[in-house]
Structure formats: structure tokens, C-alpha cells
Coordinates of C-alpha atoms in Angstrom, one line a residue:
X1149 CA 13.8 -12.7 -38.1
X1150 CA 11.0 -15.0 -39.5
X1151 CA 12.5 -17.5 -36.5
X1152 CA 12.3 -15.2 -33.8
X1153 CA 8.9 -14.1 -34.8
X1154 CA 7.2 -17.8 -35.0
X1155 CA 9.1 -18.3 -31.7
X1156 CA 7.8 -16.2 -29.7
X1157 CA 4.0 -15.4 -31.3
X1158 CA 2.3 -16.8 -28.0
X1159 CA 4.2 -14.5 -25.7
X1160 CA 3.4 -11.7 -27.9
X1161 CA 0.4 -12.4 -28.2
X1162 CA -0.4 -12.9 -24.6
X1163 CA 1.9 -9.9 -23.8
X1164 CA 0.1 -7.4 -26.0
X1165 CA -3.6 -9.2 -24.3
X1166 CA -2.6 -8.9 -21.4
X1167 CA -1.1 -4.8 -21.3
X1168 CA -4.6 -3.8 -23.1
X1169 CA -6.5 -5.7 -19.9
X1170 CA -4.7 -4.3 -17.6
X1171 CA -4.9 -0.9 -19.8
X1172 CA -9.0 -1.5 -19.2
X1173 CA -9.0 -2.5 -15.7
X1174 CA -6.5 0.7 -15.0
X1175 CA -9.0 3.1 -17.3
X1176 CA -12.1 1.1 -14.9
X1177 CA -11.0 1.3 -12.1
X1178 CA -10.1 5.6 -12.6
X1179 CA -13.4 6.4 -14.0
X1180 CA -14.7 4.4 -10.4
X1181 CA -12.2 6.5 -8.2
X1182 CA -13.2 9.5 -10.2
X1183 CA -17.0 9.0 -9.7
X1184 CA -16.5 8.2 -5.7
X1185 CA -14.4 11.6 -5.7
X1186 CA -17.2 13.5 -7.4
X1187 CA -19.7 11.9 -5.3
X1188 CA -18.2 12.9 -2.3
X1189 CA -17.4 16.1 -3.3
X1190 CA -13.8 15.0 -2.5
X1191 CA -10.6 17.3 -4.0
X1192 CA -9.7 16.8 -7.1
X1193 CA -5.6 16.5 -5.3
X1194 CA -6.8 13.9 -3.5
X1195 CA -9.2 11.8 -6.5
X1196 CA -5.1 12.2 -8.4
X1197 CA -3.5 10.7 -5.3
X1198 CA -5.5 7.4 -5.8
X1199 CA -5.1 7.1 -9.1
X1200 CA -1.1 7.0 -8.1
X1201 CA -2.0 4.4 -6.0
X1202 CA -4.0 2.6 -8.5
X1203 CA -1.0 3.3 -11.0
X1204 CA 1.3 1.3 -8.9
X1205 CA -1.1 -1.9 -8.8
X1206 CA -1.4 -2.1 -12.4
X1207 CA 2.3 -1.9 -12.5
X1208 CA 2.9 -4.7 -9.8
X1209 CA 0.5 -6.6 -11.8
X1210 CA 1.7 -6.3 -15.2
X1211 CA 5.2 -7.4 -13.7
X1212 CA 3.9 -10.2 -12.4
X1213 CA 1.6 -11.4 -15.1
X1214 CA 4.2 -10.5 -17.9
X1215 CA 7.1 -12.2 -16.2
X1216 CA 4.8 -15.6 -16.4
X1217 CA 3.6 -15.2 -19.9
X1218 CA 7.2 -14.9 -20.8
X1219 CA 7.9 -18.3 -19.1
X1220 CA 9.4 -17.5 -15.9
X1221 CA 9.2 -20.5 -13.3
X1222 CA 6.5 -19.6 -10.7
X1223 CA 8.3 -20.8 -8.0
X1224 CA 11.2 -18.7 -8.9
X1225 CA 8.7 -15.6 -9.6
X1226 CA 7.3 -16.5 -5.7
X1227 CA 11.1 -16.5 -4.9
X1228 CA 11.8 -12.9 -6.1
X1229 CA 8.7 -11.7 -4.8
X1230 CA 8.6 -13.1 -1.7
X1231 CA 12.4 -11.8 -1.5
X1232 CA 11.6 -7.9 -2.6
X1233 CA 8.4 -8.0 -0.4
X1234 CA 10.3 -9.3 2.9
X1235 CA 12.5 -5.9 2.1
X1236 CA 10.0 -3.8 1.7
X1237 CA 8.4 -5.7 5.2
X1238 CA 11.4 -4.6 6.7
X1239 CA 12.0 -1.1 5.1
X1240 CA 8.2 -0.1 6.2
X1241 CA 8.4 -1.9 9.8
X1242 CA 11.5 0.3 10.4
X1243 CA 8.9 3.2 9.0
X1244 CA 5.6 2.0 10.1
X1245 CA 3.8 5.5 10.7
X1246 CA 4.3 6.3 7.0
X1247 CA 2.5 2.9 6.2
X1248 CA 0.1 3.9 8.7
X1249 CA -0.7 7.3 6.9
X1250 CA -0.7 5.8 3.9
X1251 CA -3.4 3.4 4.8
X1252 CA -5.7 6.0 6.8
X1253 CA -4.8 8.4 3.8
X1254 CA -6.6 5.6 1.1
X1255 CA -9.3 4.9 4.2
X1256 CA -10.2 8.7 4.2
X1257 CA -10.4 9.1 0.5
X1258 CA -13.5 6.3 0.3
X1259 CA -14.9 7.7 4.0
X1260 CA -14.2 10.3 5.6
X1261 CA -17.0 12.4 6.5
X1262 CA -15.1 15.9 6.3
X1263 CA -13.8 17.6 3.0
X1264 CA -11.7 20.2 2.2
X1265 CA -13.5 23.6 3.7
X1266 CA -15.0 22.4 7.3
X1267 CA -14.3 23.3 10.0
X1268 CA -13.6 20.4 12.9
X1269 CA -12.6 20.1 16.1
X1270 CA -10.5 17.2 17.4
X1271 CA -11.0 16.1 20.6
X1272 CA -7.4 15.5 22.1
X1273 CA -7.3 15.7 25.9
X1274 CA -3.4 16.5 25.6
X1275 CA -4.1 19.5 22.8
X1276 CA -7.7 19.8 21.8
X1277 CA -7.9 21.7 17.9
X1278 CA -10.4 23.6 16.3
X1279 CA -9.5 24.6 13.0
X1280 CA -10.1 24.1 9.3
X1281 CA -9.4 21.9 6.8
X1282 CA -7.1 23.3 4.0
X1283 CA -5.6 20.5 2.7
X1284 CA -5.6 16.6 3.0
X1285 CA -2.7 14.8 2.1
X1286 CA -1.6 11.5 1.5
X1287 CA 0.2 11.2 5.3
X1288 CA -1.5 14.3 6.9
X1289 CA -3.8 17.3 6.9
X1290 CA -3.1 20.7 6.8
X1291 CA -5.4 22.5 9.5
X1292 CA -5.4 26.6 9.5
X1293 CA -6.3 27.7 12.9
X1294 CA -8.4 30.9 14.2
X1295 CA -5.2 32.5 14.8
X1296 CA -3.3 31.6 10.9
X1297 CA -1.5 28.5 12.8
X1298 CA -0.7 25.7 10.3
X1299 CA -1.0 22.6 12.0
X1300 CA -0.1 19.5 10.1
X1301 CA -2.1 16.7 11.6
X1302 CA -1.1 13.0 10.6
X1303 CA -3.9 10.3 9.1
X1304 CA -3.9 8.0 11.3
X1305 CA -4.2 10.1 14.6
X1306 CA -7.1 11.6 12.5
X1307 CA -9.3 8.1 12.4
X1308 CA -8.1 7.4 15.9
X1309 CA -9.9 10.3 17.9
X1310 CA -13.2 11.8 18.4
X1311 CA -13.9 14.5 15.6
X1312 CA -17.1 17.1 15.1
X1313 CA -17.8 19.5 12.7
X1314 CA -18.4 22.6 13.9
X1315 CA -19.3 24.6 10.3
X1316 CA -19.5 22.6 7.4
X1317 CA -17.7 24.9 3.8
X1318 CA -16.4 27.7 5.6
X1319 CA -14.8 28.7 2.1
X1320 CA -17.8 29.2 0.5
X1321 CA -19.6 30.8 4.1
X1322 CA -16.2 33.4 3.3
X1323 CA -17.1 33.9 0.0
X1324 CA -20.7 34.3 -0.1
X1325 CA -20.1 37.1 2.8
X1326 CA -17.5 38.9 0.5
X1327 CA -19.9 39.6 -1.9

């Protein structure tokens, strides 16, 4: 036992370094997402979304940085990732439009001028919408028309045409006339 311990101190060392860095950067890089999210008065749905998102870097990272503190050759560690990424190239090329979302999903979160509440119109010459905003997801929004249609409107058509906001937190307008 005293063997195995004196042989591998460095890794452990570095291994146990390295987790509560990343551990930081993950708890840093939160509290930032967190404090855009409350600054933006974005949903609280949406501020967990990126912290997924920021979940799965750490993770990618740790893999990679563990795998060389634990002596793996980096041309062999480019090999494998290079290998899973051409894959995953593939996999999302077959299913671009979900990468697409994605994208205009992490684009939105950091600046998009419309939250949860507004009202918008999209200017579509095929099928112009007016309706509001109930829910934005990570590949599309959910938009509640006049008439209680549910529309689900994807990302990246969203960033690609002409919106205006035509009554900014209809939910609290509702509410305030309730009372």
C-alpha cells in the first residue's frame, strides 16, 4: 500500500489540484451566469439552462486535464479527441438545426432584448406573429397568441428576423388590472 501511495503522490496530488480548480472556475463562472441572469431580469429556467451548459465544460475539461495528469500521451489524448469530436461533427451535421438552436439558445440568454412576459411581433412575410412570450427554451420559445394558440417558435429563426415589442410585461400589466 505504502508502494502505491509513494507511486502515485504527484498524480494525486495534481488530481485533487486540479478537481478543486475546476471546482472554482465552475462555482465562478455560476455566480457570473447568475448575476447576467439577474441583471437582465432573465428566468430563472433559463439562468439553470446555462449552468448545464457550463456543467458540461467543466466536465470536458476535467477529462481532458485529468487524463494528462495521469500520464496519458498527448498525441494519443488528441487521437481520441479528435476521434469522438469527428462523431459528434457528424452526429450534429446530420442534426444541424438542433446545434443551431442550441447556439441562438446560449446567444439569447447573454442578449436578447425580450424576456419572459412581452409581447412581440415577428415580422415573417410568409406568417407574421404577434403573441407573447411564455417560455424560452433551450431550441425554441413558447409564444401564446390572442386567440390561446401555442406556437413554438425555434431559436434561430428568432435571431434571423425582424422582431418589435409591442407591450413590454404583459404579466404584470394582467396582474396589476386584476387587482
Amino acid at each position: 500500500m505504502k508502494i502505491l501511495e509513494l507511486t502515485y503522490t504527484y498524480q494525486l496530488f495534481y488530481t485533487i489540484l486540479t478537481l478543486i480548480v475546476l471546482l472554482v472556475i465552475n462555482i465562478i463562472l455560476k455566480k457570473t451566469a447568475k448575476r447576467i441572469g439577474d441583471k437582465g431580469e432573465i428566468h430563472i429556467t433559463r439562468i439553470r439552462l446555462m449552468f448545464r451548459y457550463i456543467n458540461i465544460l467543466i466536465v470536458i475539461i476535467a477529462i481532458f486535464l485529468l487524463a494528462i495528469v495521469w500520464g496519458m500521451d498527448l498525441g494519443d489524448l488528441a487521437l481520441i479527441f479528435s476521434s469522438v469530436f469527428a462523431v459528434i461533427g457528424v452526429a450534429l451535421f446530420a442534426i444541424w438545426s438542433i446545434l443551431s438552436n442550441i447556439t441562438s439558445g446560449i446567444i439569447m440568454f447573454f442578449n436578447f432584448p425580450y424576456k419572459i412576459g412581452d409581447k412581440i411581433r415577428i415580422h415573417d412575410k410568409d406568417m407574421p406573429i404577434e403573441a407573447l412570450i411564455e417560455d424560452i427554451k433551450a431550441f425554441h420559445l413558447h409564444l401564446r397568441t390572442d386567440d390561446g394558440e401555442l406556437i413554438t417558435y425555434p431559436n434561430n429563426l428568432i435571431l434571423q428576423k425582424a422582431v418589435s415589442l409591442v407591450q413590454k410585461d404583459v404579466f404584470l400589466d394582467e396582474g396589476k388590472n386584476a387587482l
